[in-house]
Amino acid sequence: MSQMLEILRATVGQPAGPLAPPFSQWLGGTLRAVDESSASVEYQVRHEMTNPGGLLHGGVQSGMMDDVMGMLANALGREFFLASVNISIDYLAAAREGDRVSATATLVRNGSGIVNMSAELRHLDGKLIARASSNLCNTRLPNPFK
């Protein structure tokens, strides 16, 4: 088990803290579960996360799913930092200010050069809001979370 996975497990049920990147802190998620193959974070949709129609902005939806996939990537304990190469998103339903949503990332393939993940964003009642797939690659940057 990686050191970062141990640290993340110790923060289950707590909001993003000082170890989290600034964007993750702004999103304000609460880690609900994490292991070697999946992670789940719950978010409160705030006013500043909405578009002019009052719906959760697509960019924020993307950010929530990328956030949880990045968290799972760090939990893998790789030697080098993993960075997103691409992300493909299907927007399927709406969320509004005041809603609570959950983003769950799943490890699809842990390759030596490319890591593939998927993510889903759902209302707490299970209704699917969006889904994503992403490839992450090894950078030459040392992993600060190893």
Coordinates of C-alpha atoms in Angstrom, one line a residue:
M1 CA 0.0 0.0 0.0
S2 CA 1.3 3.4 -0.9
Q3 CA 2.0 6.1 1.6
M4 CA -0.5 8.4 -0.1
L5 CA -3.2 5.7 0.0
E6 CA -2.6 5.5 3.8
I7 CA -2.9 9.3 4.1
L8 CA -6.0 9.4 2.0
R9 CA -7.7 6.6 4.0
A10 CA -7.0 8.6 7.2
T11 CA -8.9 11.5 5.7
V12 CA -12.1 9.7 4.8
G13 CA -15.1 11.7 5.9
Q14 CA -13.2 15.0 6.1
P15 CA -13.2 17.9 3.6
A16 CA -10.2 18.6 1.4
G17 CA -7.4 19.8 3.6
P18 CA -4.1 21.6 3.3
L19 CA -2.4 18.6 1.5
A20 CA -5.0 18.9 -1.3
P21 CA -4.2 21.1 -4.4
P22 CA -5.8 24.5 -4.3
F23 CA -8.4 23.6 -7.0
S24 CA -9.4 20.6 -4.9
Q25 CA -9.7 22.8 -1.9
W26 CA -11.9 25.2 -3.9
L27 CA -14.2 22.3 -5.0
G28 CA -14.6 21.5 -1.3
G29 CA -15.1 17.8 -1.6
T30 CA -15.3 15.3 1.2
L31 CA -13.6 12.0 0.6
R32 CA -16.0 9.1 1.1
A33 CA -14.0 6.0 0.1
V34 CA -10.6 5.1 -1.4
D35 CA -8.7 2.0 -2.2
E36 CA -6.2 0.8 -4.8
S37 CA -8.8 0.7 -7.6
S38 CA -11.4 3.4 -6.8
A39 CA -12.1 6.6 -5.0
S40 CA -15.3 8.6 -4.2
V41 CA -15.7 12.2 -3.2
E42 CA -18.9 14.0 -2.3
Y43 CA -19.4 17.7 -3.3
Q44 CA -22.0 20.4 -2.5
V45 CA -23.0 22.4 -5.6
R46 CA -22.4 26.1 -4.7
H47 CA -23.6 29.2 -6.5
E48 CA -20.2 30.0 -7.9
M49 CA -20.2 26.5 -9.5
T50 CA -23.2 27.2 -11.7
N51 CA -23.7 28.5 -15.2
P52 CA -26.2 31.3 -16.2
G53 CA -29.0 28.7 -16.3
G54 CA -28.4 27.9 -12.7
L55 CA -27.0 24.4 -13.5
L56 CA -23.8 22.9 -12.4
H57 CA -21.3 24.2 -15.0
G58 CA -19.8 21.5 -17.3
G59 CA -16.3 22.7 -16.5
V60 CA -16.9 22.2 -12.8
Q61 CA -18.4 18.7 -13.5
S62 CA -15.2 17.9 -15.5
G63 CA -13.1 19.3 -12.6
M64 CA -14.9 17.2 -10.1
M65 CA -14.3 14.0 -12.1
D66 CA -10.7 15.0 -12.9
D67 CA -10.2 15.7 -9.2
V68 CA -11.2 12.3 -8.0
M69 CA -9.3 10.6 -10.8
G70 CA -6.2 12.6 -9.8
M71 CA -6.7 11.5 -6.2
L72 CA -6.8 7.9 -7.2
A73 CA -3.7 8.4 -9.4
N74 CA -1.8 9.7 -6.4
A75 CA -3.0 6.8 -4.3
L76 CA -1.2 4.4 -6.7
G77 CA 2.1 5.4 -5.3
R78 CA 3.9 5.7 -8.6
E79 CA 7.5 7.0 -8.8
F80 CA 6.6 9.8 -11.2
F81 CA 3.7 12.3 -11.0
L82 CA 0.8 11.3 -13.3
A83 CA -0.8 14.1 -15.5
S84 CA -3.9 13.9 -17.6
V85 CA -3.3 13.5 -21.3
N86 CA -7.0 13.7 -22.2
I87 CA -10.5 13.5 -20.7
S88 CA -13.7 12.7 -22.6
I89 CA -17.0 13.6 -20.9
D90 CA -20.6 12.8 -21.6
Y91 CA -23.0 15.2 -19.9
L92 CA -26.2 13.3 -19.3
A93 CA -28.3 15.2 -16.6
A94 CA -28.4 18.4 -14.6
A95 CA -27.5 19.3 -11.1
R96 CA -28.4 22.6 -9.4
E97 CA -27.2 24.8 -6.7
G98 CA -27.7 23.1 -3.3
D99 CA -27.5 19.6 -4.7
R100 CA -25.0 17.1 -3.3
V101 CA -23.2 15.0 -5.9
S102 CA -20.7 12.2 -5.7
A103 CA -17.8 11.6 -8.1
T104 CA -16.3 8.1 -8.3
A105 CA -13.2 7.2 -10.1
T106 CA -12.3 3.7 -11.2
L107 CA -8.9 2.4 -12.3
V108 CA -9.4 0.7 -15.7
R109 CA -5.7 -0.1 -16.6
N110 CA -2.5 0.6 -14.6
G111 CA 0.0 0.5 -17.5
S112 CA 3.6 1.3 -17.1
G113 CA 3.4 4.5 -19.2
I114 CA -0.3 5.2 -19.5
V115 CA -2.9 4.8 -16.7
N116 CA -6.6 4.7 -17.9
M117 CA -9.4 5.7 -15.6
S118 CA -13.1 6.2 -15.7
A119 CA -15.3 8.4 -13.5
E120 CA -19.0 9.0 -12.9
L121 CA -20.7 12.0 -11.3
R122 CA -24.1 11.2 -9.7
H123 CA -26.7 12.7 -7.5
L124 CA -26.7 11.0 -4.1
D125 CA -29.9 9.1 -5.1
G126 CA -27.8 7.4 -7.9
K127 CA -29.0 9.4 -10.9
L128 CA -26.1 9.7 -13.4
I129 CA -25.1 13.3 -14.2
A130 CA -22.0 12.7 -16.3
R131 CA -19.3 10.1 -17.1
A132 CA -15.7 10.5 -18.2
S133 CA -12.7 8.5 -19.3
S134 CA -9.2 9.8 -19.0
N135 CA -5.6 8.7 -19.8
L136 CA -2.9 9.9 -17.5
C137 CA 0.8 9.6 -18.3
N138 CA 4.0 9.4 -16.3
T139 CA 5.8 12.8 -16.2
R140 CA 9.4 13.0 -15.4
L141 CA 8.5 15.0 -12.2
P142 CA 9.0 13.1 -9.0
N143 CA 5.7 12.2 -7.3
P144 CA 5.4 14.4 -4.3
F145 CA 2.7 12.0 -3.0
K146 CA 4.7 8.8 -3.2

